[in-house]
Amino acid sequence: MTSLKSLMAACGLSTMIGLAANPSLAGSATYPLTLENCGAQVTFQKAPERAIGLGQNSAEILLLLGLQDKMAGTAFWPSKVLPQLAEANAKVKLLTVEMPTFESILAENPDFVAAALPSLVGPNSKVAKREDFDKVGVATYLSPSTCLSTKDVKDQYGSRAELWNMDLLYREIDELSQIFDVADRGQTLIADFKAREAKLRSSVSKDGKNLSHVFWFSSPSPSADAYLGGKNSASGFIADLLGGHNAISAEAEWPTLGWEGIIASNPDVIVVASLDRNRWELDKPEAKINFLNTDPAVSQIPAVKNKTIVIMDGQAMNPTVRTVYGAEQVAGQLKALGLLK
């Protein structure tokens, strides 16, 4: 089994981090700075000094921008921080790897909260709503990639009518870099990601098979419905980037599906998530693979019989800075299996 840590180290972030942390690259912002963010107008009188990275993606973007000295804390980590960011992250207080309380965030006297998911600051959040932070004078920013409508689905993550793409991530990096007056650092990060995205897309053979993928995030138990990457989610983007498609047709961001439905989707490839949170036994890729191989019905899926099961960092299944890195992980394993040229 390929080491996820070694795949992380190979993803090319070390050079990017070094560039992002170089103060000489900082741009110059004009305050007050007003941005439209997920339907709200957010105004900044100056660059934040005590930011909270609420959710792994938000925290890692701030760290990639070299802003660890401007961070008062982080919370909600499905996976461990990227190895290249470990030293910077060690300087920042960890509130909890799960959802924090509103009170624990306010205890750090923040002046800004960058949130990765609406479940962390959205209208139905168990942590706090944006207006709760507004009342105490704390500006908030929600990842544009996760501002989804919940009109057509019942879960809090919403649905996505069109395939997610990296432009939303680039917008997030650019706007956060503007907020902190380090615009040039943001452009350095964006340029690196664009180059990596282009390299992946150009490496896919034009006459290669359009492989169907199922992206399995996790399940509470083997008998429970599985949480899967939806048709137009970051998982769907990864499949498209590698010249394939998502076998799951649901537009929900994180649909749940029983194994009968997954078997019926007849995927060529099953991508299983590796998660460090250990909330459920099936957060572990080894547990997922064992179930796939031993369940009498599931083991008959062509992807299982053909041993075309690959492992990917679960956080990369979210629309985040890790998505291209996750695509690189999948591409490397598919090439080793002879499924990509």
Tab-separated table of C-alpha atoms in Angstrom:
chain	number	residue	atom	x	y	z
A	1	MET	CA	0.000	0.000	0.000
A	2	THR	CA	1.402	3.396	-0.955
A	3	SER	CA	2.128	5.621	2.031
A	4	LEU	CA	-0.211	8.620	2.131
A	5	LYS	CA	2.514	10.586	3.907
A	6	SER	CA	4.956	9.941	1.063
A	7	LEU	CA	2.317	10.962	-1.468
A	8	MET	CA	1.766	14.178	0.459
A	9	ALA	CA	5.476	14.901	0.451
A	10	ALA	CA	5.585	14.376	-3.294
A	11	CYS	CA	2.747	16.733	-4.125
A	12	GLY	CA	4.963	19.779	-4.579
A	13	LEU	CA	3.645	21.981	-1.781
A	14	SER	CA	7.019	22.580	-0.130
A	15	THR	CA	8.178	24.992	-2.818
A	16	MET	CA	4.805	26.721	-2.809
A	17	ILE	CA	4.905	27.112	0.974
A	18	GLY	CA	8.360	28.636	0.836
A	19	LEU	CA	7.215	31.191	-1.715
A	20	ALA	CA	4.049	31.985	0.200
A	21	ALA	CA	5.936	32.628	3.417
A	22	ASN	CA	8.298	35.124	1.806
A	23	PRO	CA	7.278	38.553	3.172
A	24	SER	CA	8.850	40.303	0.209
A	25	LEU	CA	6.047	38.978	-1.999
A	26	ALA	CA	3.302	40.684	0.021
A	27	GLY	CA	1.014	42.975	-1.931
A	28	SER	CA	-0.636	46.166	-0.719
A	29	ALA	CA	-4.349	46.284	0.081
A	30	THR	CA	-6.521	49.376	0.401
A	31	TYR	CA	-8.792	49.507	3.446
A	32	PRO	CA	-11.636	49.597	4.095
A	33	LEU	CA	-11.904	46.459	1.956
A	34	THR	CA	-15.393	45.171	1.150
A	35	LEU	CA	-16.054	41.749	-0.352
A	36	GLU	CA	-19.245	39.937	-1.334
A	37	ASN	CA	-19.141	36.531	0.306
A	38	CYS	CA	-21.897	33.944	-0.007
A	39	GLY	CA	-24.617	36.581	-0.187
A	40	ALA	CA	-23.167	38.805	2.555
A	41	GLN	CA	-21.163	42.021	2.397
A	42	VAL	CA	-18.056	41.807	4.591
A	43	THR	CA	-15.943	44.895	5.300
A	44	PHE	CA	-12.445	44.977	6.782
A	45	GLN	CA	-10.927	48.149	8.208
A	46	LYS	CA	-7.499	46.513	8.469
A	47	ALA	CA	-5.825	43.126	8.142
A	48	PRO	CA	-6.926	40.680	10.876
A	49	GLU	CA	-4.527	40.013	13.742
A	50	ARG	CA	-6.300	37.151	15.549
A	51	ALA	CA	-7.898	34.871	12.973
A	52	ILE	CA	-9.584	31.533	13.553
A	53	GLY	CA	-9.254	28.888	10.842
A	54	LEU	CA	-12.596	27.123	11.311
A	55	GLY	CA	-12.331	23.967	9.240
A	56	GLN	CA	-9.273	22.303	7.744
A	57	ASN	CA	-9.353	23.980	4.345
A	58	SER	CA	-9.611	27.479	5.789
A	59	ALA	CA	-6.818	26.790	8.261
A	60	GLU	CA	-4.525	25.295	5.636
A	61	ILE	CA	-5.049	28.198	3.224
A	62	LEU	CA	-4.084	30.645	5.959
A	63	LEU	CA	-1.016	28.550	6.753
A	64	LEU	CA	-0.089	28.286	3.068
A	65	LEU	CA	-0.241	32.078	2.954
A	66	GLY	CA	2.290	32.190	5.795
A	67	LEU	CA	-0.184	33.727	8.254
A	68	GLN	CA	0.423	31.501	11.285
A	69	ASP	CA	1.459	34.523	13.366
A	70	LYS	CA	-1.926	36.104	12.621
A	71	MET	CA	-3.903	33.041	13.750
A	72	ALA	CA	-5.429	32.666	17.213
A	73	GLY	CA	-6.632	29.103	16.697
A	74	THR	CA	-7.997	26.358	14.461
A	75	ALA	CA	-10.707	23.710	14.742
A	76	PHE	CA	-12.417	20.885	12.847
A	77	TRP	CA	-9.738	18.717	11.215
A	78	PRO	CA	-10.875	15.545	9.392
A	79	SER	CA	-7.216	14.777	8.620
A	80	LYS	CA	-3.832	15.714	10.003
A	81	VAL	CA	-2.256	18.896	8.715
A	82	LEU	CA	-0.111	18.572	5.603
A	83	PRO	CA	3.391	17.515	6.677
A	84	GLN	CA	4.881	20.575	4.997
A	85	LEU	CA	2.707	22.782	7.209
A	86	ALA	CA	3.337	20.960	10.486
A	87	GLU	CA	5.945	23.407	11.793
A	88	ALA	CA	3.810	26.459	11.054
A	89	ASN	CA	0.686	24.777	12.404
A	90	ALA	CA	2.443	23.933	15.675
A	91	LYS	CA	2.557	27.664	16.411
A	92	VAL	CA	-1.239	27.911	16.303
A	93	LYS	CA	-3.560	26.798	19.107
A	94	LEU	CA	-5.759	23.802	18.297
A	95	LEU	CA	-9.206	24.281	19.814
A	96	THR	CA	-10.517	20.846	18.815
A	97	VAL	CA	-10.364	18.442	15.871
A	98	GLU	CA	-14.175	18.310	16.004
A	99	MET	CA	-16.703	21.167	15.985
A	100	PRO	CA	-15.861	23.815	18.601
A	101	THR	CA	-18.372	25.718	20.689
A	102	PHE	CA	-19.112	29.355	19.979
A	103	GLU	CA	-17.848	30.175	23.474
A	104	SER	CA	-14.508	28.439	22.896
A	105	ILE	CA	-13.962	30.502	19.752
A	106	LEU	CA	-14.815	33.786	21.466
A	107	ALA	CA	-12.466	32.879	24.330
A	108	GLU	CA	-9.575	33.389	21.884
A	109	ASN	CA	-10.642	37.017	21.286
A	110	PRO	CA	-10.730	36.645	17.484
A	111	ASP	CA	-11.186	39.475	15.028
A	112	PHE	CA	-11.867	37.210	12.035
A	113	VAL	CA	-13.218	33.713	11.387
A	114	ALA	CA	-12.590	31.937	8.081
A	115	ALA	CA	-14.927	28.943	7.788
A	116	ALA	CA	-14.683	26.004	5.424
A	117	LEU	CA	-18.283	24.770	5.664
A	118	PRO	CA	-21.784	26.176	6.221
A	119	SER	CA	-22.154	23.626	9.019
A	120	LEU	CA	-19.628	25.775	10.883
A	121	VAL	CA	-21.141	29.251	10.343
A	122	GLY	CA	-24.238	28.689	8.220
A	123	PRO	CA	-27.912	29.252	9.043
A	124	ASN	CA	-28.241	25.775	10.574
A	125	SER	CA	-24.797	25.601	12.150
A	126	LYS	CA	-24.415	23.940	15.541
A	127	VAL	CA	-21.404	26.191	16.207
A	128	ALA	CA	-22.722	29.676	15.418
A	129	LYS	CA	-24.453	31.600	12.674
A	130	ARG	CA	-22.852	34.502	10.822
A	131	GLU	CA	-25.140	36.928	12.603
A	132	ASP	CA	-23.900	35.599	15.959
A	133	PHE	CA	-20.400	36.652	15.008
A	134	ASP	CA	-21.699	39.938	13.583
A	135	LYS	CA	-23.252	40.773	16.953
A	136	VAL	CA	-19.867	40.542	18.678
A	137	GLY	CA	-18.019	42.411	15.935
A	138	VAL	CA	-16.180	39.444	14.419
A	139	ALA	CA	-16.023	39.350	10.626
A	140	THR	CA	-16.614	35.993	8.933
A	141	TYR	CA	-15.708	34.497	5.566
A	142	LEU	CA	-17.236	31.285	4.200
A	143	SER	CA	-15.557	29.240	1.486
A	144	PRO	CA	-17.216	30.122	-1.858
A	145	SER	CA	-16.948	26.452	-2.839
A	146	THR	CA	-19.408	25.441	-0.138
A	147	CYS	CA	-22.061	28.141	-0.599
A	148	LEU	CA	-24.647	25.716	-1.928
A	149	SER	CA	-28.421	25.681	-2.050
A	150	THR	CA	-30.193	23.312	0.336
A	151	LYS	CA	-33.529	23.788	-1.446
A	152	ASP	CA	-33.491	20.460	-3.286
A	153	VAL	CA	-31.847	18.299	-0.618
A	154	LYS	CA	-32.482	17.871	3.078
A	155	ASP	CA	-28.892	17.730	4.311
A	156	GLN	CA	-26.930	20.812	5.341
A	157	TYR	CA	-24.278	20.435	2.625
A	158	GLY	CA	-26.671	21.252	-0.204
A	159	SER	CA	-26.544	20.305	-3.874
A	160	ARG	CA	-24.451	21.377	-6.842
A	161	ALA	CA	-26.033	21.682	-10.292
A	162	GLU	CA	-22.735	22.191	-12.142
A	163	LEU	CA	-19.379	20.492	-11.764
A	164	TRP	CA	-17.158	22.175	-9.194
A	165	ASN	CA	-13.953	23.616	-10.592
A	166	MET	CA	-10.808	25.199	-9.224
A	167	ASP	CA	-11.912	28.758	-10.045
A	168	LEU	CA	-13.874	28.837	-6.782
A	169	LEU	CA	-10.775	27.771	-4.868
A	170	TYR	CA	-8.693	30.391	-6.664
A	171	ARG	CA	-11.242	33.014	-5.683
A	172	GLU	CA	-11.027	31.914	-2.054
A	173	ILE	CA	-7.231	32.076	-1.998
A	174	ASP	CA	-7.248	35.462	-3.725
A	175	GLU	CA	-9.839	36.983	-1.387
A	176	LEU	CA	-8.203	35.687	1.794
A	177	SER	CA	-4.871	37.040	0.602
A	178	GLN	CA	-6.531	40.424	-0.027
A	179	ILE	CA	-8.079	40.429	3.449
A	180	PHE	CA	-4.654	39.895	5.025
A	181	ASP	CA	-2.831	42.262	2.653
A	182	VAL	CA	-0.656	39.509	1.171
A	183	ALA	CA	-2.110	39.464	-2.344
A	184	ASP	CA	1.123	38.451	-4.059
A	185	ARG	CA	1.406	35.387	-1.859
A	186	GLY	CA	-2.068	34.418	-2.962
A	187	GLN	CA	-1.144	34.771	-6.632
A	188	THR	CA	1.907	32.563	-6.068
A	189	LEU	CA	-0.292	29.821	-4.609
A	190	ILE	CA	-2.820	30.145	-7.410
A	191	ALA	CA	-0.127	29.945	-10.096
A	192	ASP	CA	1.243	26.756	-8.562
A	193	PHE	CA	-2.177	25.095	-8.389
A	194	LYS	CA	-2.989	26.113	-11.963
A	195	ALA	CA	0.256	24.552	-13.191
A	196	ARG	CA	-0.446	21.306	-11.337
A	197	GLU	CA	-4.033	21.186	-12.619
A	198	ALA	CA	-2.862	21.726	-16.204
A	199	LYS	CA	-0.174	19.040	-15.875
A	200	LEU	CA	-2.718	16.479	-14.698
A	201	ARG	CA	-5.191	17.252	-17.450
A	202	SER	CA	-2.534	17.162	-20.171
A	203	SER	CA	-1.146	13.832	-18.949
A	204	VAL	CA	-4.405	11.956	-19.584
A	205	SER	CA	-4.364	9.972	-22.818
A	206	LYS	CA	-6.921	11.237	-25.326
A	207	ASP	CA	-7.789	7.688	-26.347
A	208	GLY	CA	-7.942	6.370	-22.804
A	209	LYS	CA	-11.045	4.721	-21.372
A	210	ASN	CA	-13.553	7.000	-19.654
A	211	LEU	CA	-13.379	5.283	-16.268
A	212	SER	CA	-16.319	5.511	-13.884
A	213	HIS	CA	-15.422	6.268	-10.273
A	214	VAL	CA	-17.140	5.929	-6.911
A	215	PHE	CA	-15.644	8.046	-4.137
A	216	TRP	CA	-16.409	6.515	-0.732
A	217	PHE	CA	-15.824	8.959	2.106
A	218	SER	CA	-17.009	6.870	5.052
A	219	SER	CA	-19.895	5.007	6.707
A	220	PRO	CA	-21.051	4.691	10.327
A	221	SER	CA	-21.040	0.892	9.881
A	222	PRO	CA	-20.925	-1.727	7.092
A	223	SER	CA	-24.721	-2.036	7.162
A	224	ALA	CA	-25.296	1.736	6.997
A	225	ASP	CA	-25.602	3.845	3.869
A	226	ALA	CA	-22.267	5.141	2.588
A	227	TYR	CA	-21.339	8.818	2.324
A	228	LEU	CA	-20.204	9.366	-1.256
A	229	GLY	CA	-18.838	12.210	-3.313
A	230	GLY	CA	-21.736	13.605	-5.376
A	231	LYS	CA	-21.842	13.904	-9.161
A	232	ASN	CA	-20.663	17.523	-9.318
A	233	SER	CA	-18.569	17.605	-6.158
A	234	ALA	CA	-14.797	17.873	-5.897
A	235	SER	CA	-14.767	14.096	-6.335
A	236	GLY	CA	-16.552	14.496	-9.671
A	237	PHE	CA	-13.995	17.126	-10.620
A	238	ILE	CA	-11.141	14.707	-9.872
A	239	ALA	CA	-12.724	12.019	-12.055
A	240	ASP	CA	-13.193	14.556	-14.873
A	241	LEU	CA	-9.654	15.894	-14.470
A	242	LEU	CA	-8.333	12.360	-14.995
A	243	GLY	CA	-10.446	11.778	-18.093
A	244	GLY	CA	-13.218	9.829	-16.360
A	245	HIS	CA	-16.556	10.494	-14.691
A	246	ASN	CA	-18.371	10.037	-11.410
A	247	ALA	CA	-20.558	6.920	-11.383
A	248	ILE	CA	-22.842	8.585	-8.834
A	249	SER	CA	-25.503	10.740	-10.511
A	250	ALA	CA	-26.931	12.506	-7.436
A	251	GLU	CA	-26.436	16.275	-7.409
A	252	ALA	CA	-26.299	16.341	-3.613
A	253	GLU	CA	-22.812	17.289	-2.439
A	254	TRP	CA	-22.630	14.286	-0.096
A	255	PRO	CA	-25.341	11.763	-1.037
A	256	THR	CA	-25.822	8.649	1.075
A	257	LEU	CA	-26.446	5.431	-0.788
A	258	GLY	CA	-27.003	1.815	0.197
A	259	TRP	CA	-24.718	-0.854	-1.192
A	260	GLU	CA	-27.349	-2.145	-3.588
A	261	GLY	CA	-27.293	1.246	-5.278
A	262	ILE	CA	-23.501	1.363	-5.292
A	263	ILE	CA	-23.336	-2.114	-6.813
A	264	ALA	CA	-25.801	-0.978	-9.497
A	265	SER	CA	-23.532	1.970	-10.385
A	266	ASN	CA	-20.972	-0.642	-11.541
A	267	PRO	CA	-17.827	1.496	-11.095
A	268	ASP	CA	-14.516	0.794	-12.803
A	269	VAL	CA	-12.662	2.357	-9.858
A	270	ILE	CA	-13.495	2.732	-6.168
A	271	VAL	CA	-11.661	5.536	-4.394
A	272	VAL	CA	-11.648	5.088	-0.619
A	273	ALA	CA	-10.927	7.960	1.741
A	274	SER	CA	-8.256	7.926	4.402
A	275	LEU	CA	-9.335	9.967	7.427
A	276	ASP	CA	-7.418	10.681	10.629
A	277	ARG	CA	-10.418	11.642	12.751
A	278	ASN	CA	-11.328	8.017	13.702
A	279	ARG	CA	-14.975	8.850	14.313
A	280	TRP	CA	-16.020	5.549	12.739
A	281	GLU	CA	-14.085	2.354	12.094
A	282	LEU	CA	-14.725	2.797	8.373
A	283	ASP	CA	-12.852	6.112	8.429
A	284	LYS	CA	-9.793	3.879	7.969
A	285	PRO	CA	-9.000	2.861	4.392
A	286	GLU	CA	-7.927	-0.609	5.534
A	287	ALA	CA	-11.367	-1.190	7.059
A	288	LYS	CA	-13.075	-0.047	3.868
A	289	ILE	CA	-10.939	-2.305	1.695
A	290	ASN	CA	-11.501	-5.277	3.989
A	291	PHE	CA	-15.272	-4.780	3.758
A	292	LEU	CA	-15.164	-4.454	-0.018
A	293	ASN	CA	-13.227	-7.698	-0.333
A	294	THR	CA	-15.169	-9.784	2.166
A	295	ASP	CA	-18.813	-8.801	1.765
A	296	PRO	CA	-20.437	-11.497	-0.422
A	297	ALA	CA	-22.326	-9.048	-2.644
A	298	VAL	CA	-20.010	-6.052	-2.677
A	299	SER	CA	-16.977	-8.166	-3.493
A	300	GLN	CA	-18.558	-8.942	-6.884
A	301	ILE	CA	-18.336	-5.326	-8.060
A	302	PRO	CA	-15.946	-5.277	-11.062
A	303	ALA	CA	-13.720	-2.673	-9.385
A	304	VAL	CA	-13.279	-4.990	-6.406
A	305	LYS	CA	-12.790	-8.153	-8.458
A	306	ASN	CA	-10.256	-6.324	-10.656
A	307	LYS	CA	-8.503	-4.848	-7.596
A	308	THR	CA	-8.956	-1.306	-8.904
A	309	ILE	CA	-9.369	0.204	-5.456
A	310	VAL	CA	-7.263	3.264	-4.704
A	311	ILE	CA	-6.744	5.344	-1.572
A	312	MET	CA	-7.055	9.110	-1.329
A	313	ASP	CA	-6.846	11.620	1.485
A	314	GLY	CA	-10.456	12.137	2.538
A	315	GLN	CA	-10.029	15.886	2.903
A	316	ALA	CA	-9.248	16.031	-0.826
A	317	MET	CA	-12.827	14.871	-1.500
A	318	ASN	CA	-13.924	18.246	-0.158
A	319	PRO	CA	-13.477	21.237	-2.510
A	320	THR	CA	-10.204	22.375	-0.931
A	321	VAL	CA	-6.533	23.111	-1.482
A	322	ARG	CA	-6.075	19.339	-1.260
A	323	THR	CA	-8.290	18.456	-4.213
A	324	VAL	CA	-5.566	18.628	-6.872
A	325	TYR	CA	-3.223	16.839	-4.498
A	326	GLY	CA	-5.884	14.114	-4.166
A	327	ALA	CA	-6.137	13.923	-7.943
A	328	GLU	CA	-2.371	13.438	-8.048
A	329	GLN	CA	-2.700	10.591	-5.546
A	330	VAL	CA	-5.386	8.863	-7.599
A	331	ALA	CA	-3.528	9.420	-10.880
A	332	GLY	CA	-0.355	7.872	-9.515
A	333	GLN	CA	-2.156	4.736	-8.369
A	334	LEU	CA	-4.192	4.391	-11.569
A	335	LYS	CA	-1.016	4.655	-13.621
A	336	ALA	CA	0.578	1.934	-11.481
A	337	LEU	CA	-2.477	-0.224	-12.213
A	338	GLY	CA	-2.134	0.423	-15.935
A	339	LEU	CA	-5.407	2.365	-16.125
A	340	LEU	CA	-3.836	5.697	-17.029
A	341	LYS	CA	-0.975	6.298	-19.424
